[in-house]
Amino acid sequence: TVPLEEGAKVVSREGEHVGDVERVYVDEEEQRVTHLLISKGLISKSRKLIPSMWVESVREDEVRLSVDEHFVENLP
């Protein structure tokens, strides 16, 4: 188990920075992460909700996704 902190860098499968972890959503009953809210930008932040099934790997300071940058950018 690797601790995941808010502010960790989130990268696409090809290594492009797509945002930073803003919040981690957890299913308390199952005790597992369900989604990550990521944000990108300084003044006008865009926020994206990423399902945990898209997470390929987690390190203390980085989350790598199994989807590409364009897929994340096209989320509502």
JSON list of C-alpha atoms in Angstrom, two decimals:
[
{"chain": "A", "resi": 1, "resn": "THR", "atom": "CA", "xyz": [0.00, 0.00, 0.00]},
{"chain": "A", "resi": 2, "resn": "VAL", "atom": "CA", "xyz": [1.31, 3.42, -0.98]},
{"chain": "A", "resi": 3, "resn": "PRO", "atom": "CA", "xyz": [-0.02, 6.56, 0.73]},
{"chain": "A", "resi": 4, "resn": "LEU", "atom": "CA", "xyz": [-1.52, 9.02, -1.74]},
{"chain": "A", "resi": 5, "resn": "GLU", "atom": "CA", "xyz": [-1.57, 12.68, -0.81]},
{"chain": "A", "resi": 6, "resn": "GLU", "atom": "CA", "xyz": [-3.38, 15.63, -2.28]},
{"chain": "A", "resi": 7, "resn": "GLY", "atom": "CA", "xyz": [-1.11, 17.50, -4.66]},
{"chain": "A", "resi": 8, "resn": "ALA", "atom": "CA", "xyz": [0.44, 14.35, -6.14]},
{"chain": "A", "resi": 9, "resn": "LYS", "atom": "CA", "xyz": [1.19, 14.68, -9.86]},
{"chain": "A", "resi": 10, "resn": "VAL", "atom": "CA", "xyz": [-1.11, 12.76, -12.23]},
{"chain": "A", "resi": 11, "resn": "VAL", "atom": "CA", "xyz": [0.33, 11.62, -15.57]},
{"chain": "A", "resi": 12, "resn": "SER", "atom": "CA", "xyz": [-1.21, 9.95, -18.60]},
{"chain": "A", "resi": 13, "resn": "ARG", "atom": "CA", "xyz": [-0.04, 6.58, -19.89]},
{"chain": "A", "resi": 14, "resn": "GLU", "atom": "CA", "xyz": [2.45, 8.35, -22.16]},
{"chain": "A", "resi": 15, "resn": "GLY", "atom": "CA", "xyz": [3.87, 10.36, -19.23]},
{"chain": "A", "resi": 16, "resn": "GLU", "atom": "CA", "xyz": [2.18, 13.73, -19.88]},
{"chain": "A", "resi": 17, "resn": "HIS", "atom": "CA", "xyz": [1.17, 15.76, -16.83]},
{"chain": "A", "resi": 18, "resn": "VAL", "atom": "CA", "xyz": [-2.66, 15.96, -16.82]},
{"chain": "A", "resi": 19, "resn": "GLY", "atom": "CA", "xyz": [-3.21, 17.48, -13.36]},
{"chain": "A", "resi": 20, "resn": "ASP", "atom": "CA", "xyz": [-2.67, 17.11, -9.64]},
{"chain": "A", "resi": 21, "resn": "VAL", "atom": "CA", "xyz": [-4.70, 15.18, -7.08]},
{"chain": "A", "resi": 22, "resn": "GLU", "atom": "CA", "xyz": [-7.10, 17.59, -5.41]},
{"chain": "A", "resi": 23, "resn": "ARG", "atom": "CA", "xyz": [-9.23, 15.06, -3.55]},
{"chain": "A", "resi": 24, "resn": "VAL", "atom": "CA", "xyz": [-9.50, 11.30, -3.07]},
{"chain": "A", "resi": 25, "resn": "TYR", "atom": "CA", "xyz": [-12.97, 9.74, -2.85]},
{"chain": "A", "resi": 26, "resn": "VAL", "atom": "CA", "xyz": [-13.30, 6.53, -0.84]},
{"chain": "A", "resi": 27, "resn": "ASP", "atom": "CA", "xyz": [-16.08, 3.97, -0.45]},
{"chain": "A", "resi": 28, "resn": "GLU", "atom": "CA", "xyz": [-16.07, 3.69, 3.34]},
{"chain": "A", "resi": 29, "resn": "GLU", "atom": "CA", "xyz": [-17.94, 0.37, 3.37]},
{"chain": "A", "resi": 30, "resn": "GLU", "atom": "CA", "xyz": [-15.51, -1.34, 1.00]},
{"chain": "A", "resi": 31, "resn": "GLN", "atom": "CA", "xyz": [-12.52, 0.72, 2.22]},
{"chain": "A", "resi": 32, "resn": "ARG", "atom": "CA", "xyz": [-11.23, 1.45, -1.27]},
{"chain": "A", "resi": 33, "resn": "VAL", "atom": "CA", "xyz": [-10.62, 4.47, -3.45]},
{"chain": "A", "resi": 34, "resn": "THR", "atom": "CA", "xyz": [-13.37, 5.01, -6.04]},
{"chain": "A", "resi": 35, "resn": "HIS", "atom": "CA", "xyz": [-12.35, 8.28, -7.76]},
{"chain": "A", "resi": 36, "resn": "LEU", "atom": "CA", "xyz": [-9.71, 11.00, -7.85]},
{"chain": "A", "resi": 37, "resn": "LEU", "atom": "CA", "xyz": [-10.58, 14.63, -8.42]},
{"chain": "A", "resi": 38, "resn": "ILE", "atom": "CA", "xyz": [-7.71, 16.18, -10.33]},
{"chain": "A", "resi": 39, "resn": "SER", "atom": "CA", "xyz": [-7.15, 19.82, -11.19]},
{"chain": "A", "resi": 40, "resn": "LYS", "atom": "CA", "xyz": [-4.89, 21.66, -13.60]},
{"chain": "A", "resi": 41, "resn": "GLY", "atom": "CA", "xyz": [-4.11, 25.35, -13.94]},
{"chain": "A", "resi": 42, "resn": "LEU", "atom": "CA", "xyz": [-3.31, 28.20, -11.59]},
{"chain": "A", "resi": 43, "resn": "ILE", "atom": "CA", "xyz": [-5.99, 30.85, -11.96]},
{"chain": "A", "resi": 44, "resn": "SER", "atom": "CA", "xyz": [-8.73, 29.14, -13.96]},
{"chain": "A", "resi": 45, "resn": "LYS", "atom": "CA", "xyz": [-8.49, 25.55, -12.74]},
{"chain": "A", "resi": 46, "resn": "SER", "atom": "CA", "xyz": [-10.10, 22.77, -14.70]},
{"chain": "A", "resi": 47, "resn": "ARG", "atom": "CA", "xyz": [-11.23, 19.79, -12.66]},
{"chain": "A", "resi": 48, "resn": "LYS", "atom": "CA", "xyz": [-11.76, 16.21, -13.83]},
{"chain": "A", "resi": 49, "resn": "LEU", "atom": "CA", "xyz": [-13.17, 13.21, -11.95]},
{"chain": "A", "resi": 50, "resn": "ILE", "atom": "CA", "xyz": [-11.05, 10.13, -12.65]},
{"chain": "A", "resi": 51, "resn": "PRO", "atom": "CA", "xyz": [-12.37, 6.64, -11.81]},
{"chain": "A", "resi": 52, "resn": "SER", "atom": "CA", "xyz": [-9.90, 4.51, -9.85]},
{"chain": "A", "resi": 53, "resn": "MET", "atom": "CA", "xyz": [-10.08, 1.78, -12.52]},
{"chain": "A", "resi": 54, "resn": "TRP", "atom": "CA", "xyz": [-8.05, 4.12, -14.79]},
{"chain": "A", "resi": 55, "resn": "VAL", "atom": "CA", "xyz": [-5.15, 4.18, -12.31]},
{"chain": "A", "resi": 56, "resn": "GLU", "atom": "CA", "xyz": [-2.28, 2.03, -13.53]},
{"chain": "A", "resi": 57, "resn": "SER", "atom": "CA", "xyz": [0.18, 2.71, -10.68]},
{"chain": "A", "resi": 58, "resn": "VAL", "atom": "CA", "xyz": [0.61, 4.88, -7.61]},
{"chain": "A", "resi": 59, "resn": "ARG", "atom": "CA", "xyz": [3.79, 6.24, -6.07]},
{"chain": "A", "resi": 60, "resn": "GLU", "atom": "CA", "xyz": [4.00, 8.68, -3.19]},
{"chain": "A", "resi": 61, "resn": "ASP", "atom": "CA", "xyz": [4.31, 11.68, -5.50]},
{"chain": "A", "resi": 62, "resn": "GLU", "atom": "CA", "xyz": [2.82, 10.43, -8.77]},
{"chain": "A", "resi": 63, "resn": "VAL", "atom": "CA", "xyz": [-0.24, 8.65, -10.14]},
{"chain": "A", "resi": 64, "resn": "ARG", "atom": "CA", "xyz": [0.05, 7.07, -13.59]},
{"chain": "A", "resi": 65, "resn": "LEU", "atom": "CA", "xyz": [-3.15, 6.55, -15.56]},
{"chain": "A", "resi": 66, "resn": "SER", "atom": "CA", "xyz": [-3.88, 3.84, -18.13]},
{"chain": "A", "resi": 67, "resn": "VAL", "atom": "CA", "xyz": [-5.54, 6.37, -20.47]},
{"chain": "A", "resi": 68, "resn": "ASP", "atom": "CA", "xyz": [-3.95, 8.97, -22.71]},
{"chain": "A", "resi": 69, "resn": "GLU", "atom": "CA", "xyz": [-3.81, 12.74, -22.25]},
{"chain": "A", "resi": 70, "resn": "HIS", "atom": "CA", "xyz": [-6.47, 13.49, -24.89]},
{"chain": "A", "resi": 71, "resn": "PHE", "atom": "CA", "xyz": [-8.93, 11.14, -23.23]},
{"chain": "A", "resi": 72, "resn": "VAL", "atom": "CA", "xyz": [-8.56, 13.01, -19.92]},
{"chain": "A", "resi": 73, "resn": "GLU", "atom": "CA", "xyz": [-8.76, 16.43, -21.60]},
{"chain": "A", "resi": 74, "resn": "ASN", "atom": "CA", "xyz": [-12.04, 15.50, -23.31]},
{"chain": "A", "resi": 75, "resn": "LEU", "atom": "CA", "xyz": [-13.79, 14.60, -20.04]},
{"chain": "A", "resi": 76, "resn": "PRO", "atom": "CA", "xyz": [-16.59, 17.02, -19.04]}
]
